[in-house]
Short mmCIF file of C-alpha atoms in Angstrom, two decimals:
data_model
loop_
_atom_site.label_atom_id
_atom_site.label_comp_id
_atom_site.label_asym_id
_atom_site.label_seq_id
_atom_site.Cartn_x
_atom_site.Cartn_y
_atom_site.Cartn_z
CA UNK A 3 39.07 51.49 -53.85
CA UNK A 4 36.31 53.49 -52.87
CA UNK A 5 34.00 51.82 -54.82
CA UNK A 6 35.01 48.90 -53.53
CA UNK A 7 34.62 49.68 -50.43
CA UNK A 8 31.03 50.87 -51.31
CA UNK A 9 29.88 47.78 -52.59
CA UNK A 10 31.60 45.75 -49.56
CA UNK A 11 28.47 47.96 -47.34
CA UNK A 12 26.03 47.34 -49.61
CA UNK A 13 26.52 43.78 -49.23
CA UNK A 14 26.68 43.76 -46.11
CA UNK A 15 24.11 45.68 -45.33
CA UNK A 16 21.51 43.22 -47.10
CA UNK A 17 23.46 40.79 -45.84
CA UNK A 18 22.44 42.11 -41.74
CA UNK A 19 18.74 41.98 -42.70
CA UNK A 20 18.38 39.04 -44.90
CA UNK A 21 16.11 36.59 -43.12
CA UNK A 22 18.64 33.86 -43.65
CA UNK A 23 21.10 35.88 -42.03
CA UNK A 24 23.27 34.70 -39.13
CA UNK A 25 22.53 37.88 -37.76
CA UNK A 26 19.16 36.94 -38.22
CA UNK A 27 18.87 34.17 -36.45
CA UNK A 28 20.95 34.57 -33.26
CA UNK A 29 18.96 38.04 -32.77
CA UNK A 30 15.71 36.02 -32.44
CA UNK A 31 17.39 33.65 -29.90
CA UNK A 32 19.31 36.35 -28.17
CA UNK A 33 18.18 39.18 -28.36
CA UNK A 34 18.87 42.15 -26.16
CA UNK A 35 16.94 42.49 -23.34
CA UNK A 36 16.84 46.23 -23.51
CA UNK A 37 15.51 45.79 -26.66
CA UNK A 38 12.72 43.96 -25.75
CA UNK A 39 9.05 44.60 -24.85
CA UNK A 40 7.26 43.47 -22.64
CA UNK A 41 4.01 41.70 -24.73
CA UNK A 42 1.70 39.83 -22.61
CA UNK A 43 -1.31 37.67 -24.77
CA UNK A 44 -4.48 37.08 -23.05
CA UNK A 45 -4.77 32.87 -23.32
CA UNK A 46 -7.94 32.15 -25.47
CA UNK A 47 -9.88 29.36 -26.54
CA UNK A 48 -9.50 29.23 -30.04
CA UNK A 49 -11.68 25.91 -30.82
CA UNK A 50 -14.55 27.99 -32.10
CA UNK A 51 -12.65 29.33 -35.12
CA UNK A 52 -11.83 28.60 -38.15
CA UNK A 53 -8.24 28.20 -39.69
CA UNK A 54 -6.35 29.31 -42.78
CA UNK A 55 -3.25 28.40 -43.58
CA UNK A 56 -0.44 30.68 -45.33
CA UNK A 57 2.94 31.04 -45.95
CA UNK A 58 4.55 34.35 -48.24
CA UNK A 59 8.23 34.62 -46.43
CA UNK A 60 9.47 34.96 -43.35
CA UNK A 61 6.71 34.38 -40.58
CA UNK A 62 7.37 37.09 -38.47
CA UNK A 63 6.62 39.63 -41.10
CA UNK A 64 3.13 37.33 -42.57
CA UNK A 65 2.15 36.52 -38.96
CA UNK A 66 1.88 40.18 -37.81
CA UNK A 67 -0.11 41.30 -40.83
CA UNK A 68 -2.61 38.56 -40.35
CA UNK A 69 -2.87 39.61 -36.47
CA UNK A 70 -4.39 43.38 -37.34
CA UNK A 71 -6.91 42.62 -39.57
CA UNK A 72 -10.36 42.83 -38.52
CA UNK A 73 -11.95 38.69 -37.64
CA UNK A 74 -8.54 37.68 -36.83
CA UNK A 75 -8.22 36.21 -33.48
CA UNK A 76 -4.51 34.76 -33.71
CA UNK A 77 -2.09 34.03 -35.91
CA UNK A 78 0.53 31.32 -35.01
CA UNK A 79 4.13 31.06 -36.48
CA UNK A 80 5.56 27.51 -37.97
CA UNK A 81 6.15 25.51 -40.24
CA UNK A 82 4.45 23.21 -43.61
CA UNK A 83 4.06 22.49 -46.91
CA UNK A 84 7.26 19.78 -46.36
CA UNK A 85 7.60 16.17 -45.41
CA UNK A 86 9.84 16.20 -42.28
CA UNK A 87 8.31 15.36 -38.83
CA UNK A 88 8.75 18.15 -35.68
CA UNK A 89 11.23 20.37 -38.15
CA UNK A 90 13.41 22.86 -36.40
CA UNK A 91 13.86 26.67 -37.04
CA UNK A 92 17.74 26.12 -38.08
CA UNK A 93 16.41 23.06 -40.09
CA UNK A 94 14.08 25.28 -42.01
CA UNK A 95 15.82 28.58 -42.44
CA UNK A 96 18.75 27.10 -43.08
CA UNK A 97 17.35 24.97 -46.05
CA UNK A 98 17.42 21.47 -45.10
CA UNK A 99 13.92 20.67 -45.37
CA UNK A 100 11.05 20.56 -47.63
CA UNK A 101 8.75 22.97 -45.28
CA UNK A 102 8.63 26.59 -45.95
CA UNK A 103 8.00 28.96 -43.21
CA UNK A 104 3.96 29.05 -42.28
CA UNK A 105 1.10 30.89 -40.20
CA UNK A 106 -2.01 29.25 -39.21
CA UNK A 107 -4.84 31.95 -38.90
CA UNK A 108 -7.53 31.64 -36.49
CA UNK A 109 -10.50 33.78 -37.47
CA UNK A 110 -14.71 34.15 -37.35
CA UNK A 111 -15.95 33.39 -40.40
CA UNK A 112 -18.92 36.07 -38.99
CA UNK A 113 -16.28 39.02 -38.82
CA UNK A 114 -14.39 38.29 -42.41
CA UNK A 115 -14.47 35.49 -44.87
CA UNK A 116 -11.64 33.43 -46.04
CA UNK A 117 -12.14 35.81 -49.29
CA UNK A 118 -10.53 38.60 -47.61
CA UNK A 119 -8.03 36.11 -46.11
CA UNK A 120 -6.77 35.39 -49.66
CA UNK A 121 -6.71 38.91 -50.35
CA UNK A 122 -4.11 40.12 -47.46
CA UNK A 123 -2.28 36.91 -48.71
CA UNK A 124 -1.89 38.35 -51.98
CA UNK A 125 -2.09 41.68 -51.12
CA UNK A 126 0.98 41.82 -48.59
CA UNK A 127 3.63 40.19 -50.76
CA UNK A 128 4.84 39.50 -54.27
CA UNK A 129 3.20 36.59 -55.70
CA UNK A 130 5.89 36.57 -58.48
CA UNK A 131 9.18 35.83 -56.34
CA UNK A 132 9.85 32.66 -56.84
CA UNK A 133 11.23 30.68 -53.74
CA UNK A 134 11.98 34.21 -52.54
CA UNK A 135 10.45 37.62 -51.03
CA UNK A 136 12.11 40.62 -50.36
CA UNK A 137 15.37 39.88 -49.12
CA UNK A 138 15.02 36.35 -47.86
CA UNK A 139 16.25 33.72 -50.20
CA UNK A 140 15.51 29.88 -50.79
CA UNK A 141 12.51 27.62 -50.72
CA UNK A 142 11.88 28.03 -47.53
CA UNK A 143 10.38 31.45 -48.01
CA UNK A 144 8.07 30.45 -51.29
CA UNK A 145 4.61 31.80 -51.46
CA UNK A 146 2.17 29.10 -50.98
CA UNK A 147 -1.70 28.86 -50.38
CA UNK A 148 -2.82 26.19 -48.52
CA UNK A 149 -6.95 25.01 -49.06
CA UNK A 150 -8.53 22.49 -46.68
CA UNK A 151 -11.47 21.84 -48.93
CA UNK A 152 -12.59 22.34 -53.03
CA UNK A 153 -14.21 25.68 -51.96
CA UNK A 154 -10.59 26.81 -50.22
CA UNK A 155 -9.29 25.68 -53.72
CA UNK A 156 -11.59 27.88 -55.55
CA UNK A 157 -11.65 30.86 -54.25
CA UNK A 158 -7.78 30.90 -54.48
CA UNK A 159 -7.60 29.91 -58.01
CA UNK A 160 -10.49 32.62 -59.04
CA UNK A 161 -8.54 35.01 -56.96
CA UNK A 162 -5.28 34.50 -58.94
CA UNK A 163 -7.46 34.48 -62.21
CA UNK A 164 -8.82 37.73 -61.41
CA UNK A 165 -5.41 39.27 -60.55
CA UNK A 166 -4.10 37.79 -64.06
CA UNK A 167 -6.95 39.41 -66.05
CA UNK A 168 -6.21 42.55 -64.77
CA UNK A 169 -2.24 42.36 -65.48
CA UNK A 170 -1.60 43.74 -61.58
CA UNK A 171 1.66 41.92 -62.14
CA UNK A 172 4.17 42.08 -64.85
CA UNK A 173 5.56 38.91 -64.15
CA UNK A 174 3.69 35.30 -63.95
CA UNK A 175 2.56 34.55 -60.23
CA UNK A 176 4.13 31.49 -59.09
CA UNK A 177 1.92 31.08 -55.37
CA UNK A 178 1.78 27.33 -55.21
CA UNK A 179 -1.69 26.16 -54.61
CA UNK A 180 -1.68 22.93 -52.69
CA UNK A 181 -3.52 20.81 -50.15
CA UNK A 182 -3.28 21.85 -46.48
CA UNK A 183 -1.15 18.11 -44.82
CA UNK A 184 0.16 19.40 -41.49
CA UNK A 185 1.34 22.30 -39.46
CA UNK A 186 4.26 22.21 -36.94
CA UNK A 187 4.18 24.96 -34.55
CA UNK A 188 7.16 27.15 -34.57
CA UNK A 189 9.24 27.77 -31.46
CA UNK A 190 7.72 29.77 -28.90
CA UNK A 191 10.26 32.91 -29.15
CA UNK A 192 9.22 33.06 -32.88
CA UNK A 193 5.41 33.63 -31.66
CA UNK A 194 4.59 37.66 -31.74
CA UNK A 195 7.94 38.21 -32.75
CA UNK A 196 7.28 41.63 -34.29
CA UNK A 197 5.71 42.93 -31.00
CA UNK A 198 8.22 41.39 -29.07
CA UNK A 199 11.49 42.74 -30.97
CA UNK A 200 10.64 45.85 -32.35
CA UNK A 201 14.46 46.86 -32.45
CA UNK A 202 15.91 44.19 -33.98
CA UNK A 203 17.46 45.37 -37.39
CA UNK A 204 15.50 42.58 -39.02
CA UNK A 205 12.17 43.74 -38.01
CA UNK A 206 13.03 47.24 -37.95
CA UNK A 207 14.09 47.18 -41.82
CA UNK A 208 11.82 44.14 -43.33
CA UNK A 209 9.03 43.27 -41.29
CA UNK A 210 7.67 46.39 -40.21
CA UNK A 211 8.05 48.18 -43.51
CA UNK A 212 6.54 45.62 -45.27
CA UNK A 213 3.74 45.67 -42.47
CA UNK A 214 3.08 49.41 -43.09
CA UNK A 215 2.61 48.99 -46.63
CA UNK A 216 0.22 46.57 -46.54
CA UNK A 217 -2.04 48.71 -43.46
CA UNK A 218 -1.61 51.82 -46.12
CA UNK A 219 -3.29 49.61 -48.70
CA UNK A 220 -6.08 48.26 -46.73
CA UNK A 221 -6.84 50.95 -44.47
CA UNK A 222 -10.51 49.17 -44.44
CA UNK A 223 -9.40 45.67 -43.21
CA UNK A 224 -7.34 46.83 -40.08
CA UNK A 225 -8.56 46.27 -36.45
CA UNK A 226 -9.09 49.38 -34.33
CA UNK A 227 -5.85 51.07 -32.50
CA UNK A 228 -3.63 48.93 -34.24
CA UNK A 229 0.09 49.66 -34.18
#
């Protein structure tokens, strides 16, 4: 019985912070207020920059690593790499689409290059999970690296090359490679989640974790003073 009852927790306990979680997904509608904090983004003209185009899992966690590196100017939650037109957040996490969850990276070419870019893809998830990573479960949390150009396409494909050679994986890495076709914006309470809910069990147990290993790794890359 009391093993029983021990796996019951465990269960549910992966369950609670599984991105496709109910739990999940009402928190980021309705979340405590208490909870909250107050996050207020100056409005900037983004026109200049140039854009990259990831997704590794779920968007909170990949949107907030992109934001503190160094020559990122903002990173914007949403949705691609599907077929449906103006997809929906319970359309997406709940499986019913082709799209996997997305950022779109704004960034000066001058202050890093979209070499780097690739390497804070790769170096803030597990390019082996296939249509998974960490806890969160389905296609619409695949790793997938989208180029706008040949050059986009070869610097990803050397990069994965290089990280075969050197065996950093045990497993094959199954990051799909594929055009960039069109990004839907996610909802606006998805945007700067992470800074927004930093109590939510979700981003407590996942998304901040999984941000603080990736800053321990590339101490070099981060902005100044960042959280």
């Amino acid at each position: 019985m009391k093993l029983l009852k021990l796996n019951s927790l465990l269960f549910l306990c992966l369950f609670t912070i599984s991105c496709q979680s109910s739990t999940k997904k009402e928190a980021s509608k309705t979340t405590d207020e208490t909870a909250k904090v107050e996050f207020e983004k100056p409005i900037q003209d983004l026109s200049e920059y140039e854009t990259a185009y990831f997704a590794s899992g779920c968007f909170w966690c990949v949107e907030a690593v992109f934001e503190s590196v160094k020559g990122v100017k903002e990173a914007v939650s949403g949705y691609s790499g599907g077929t449906e037109k103006n997809p929906t957040y319970q359309e997406v996490g709940g499986g019913r689409t082709s799209h996997a969850e997305a950022v779109m990276v704004y960034y000066d070419p001058a202050e890093v290059s979209y070499e780097t870019l690739v390497r804070v893809f790769f170096g803030s998830q597990d390019p082996t999970q296939y249509n998974r990573q960490g806890p969160d479960r389905g296609a619409q949390y695949r790793s997938i690296a989208f180029y706008k150009n040949d050059k986009e396409k070869e610097i990803i494909e050397r990069y994965i090359k290089q990280l075969e050679e050197k065996e950093i994986y045990s497993k094959p890495i199954v990051t799909q490679v594929v055009p960039f076709d069109k990004f839907w914006k996610a909802e606006d309470y998805h945007q700067d989640y992470e800074k927004r809910n930093p109590n939510n069990p979700y981003v407590r147990n996942v998304s901040i974790p999984r941000l603080k290993r990736f800053q321990e790794k590339y101490p070099e890359l981060l902005k100044d003073n960042i959280h």
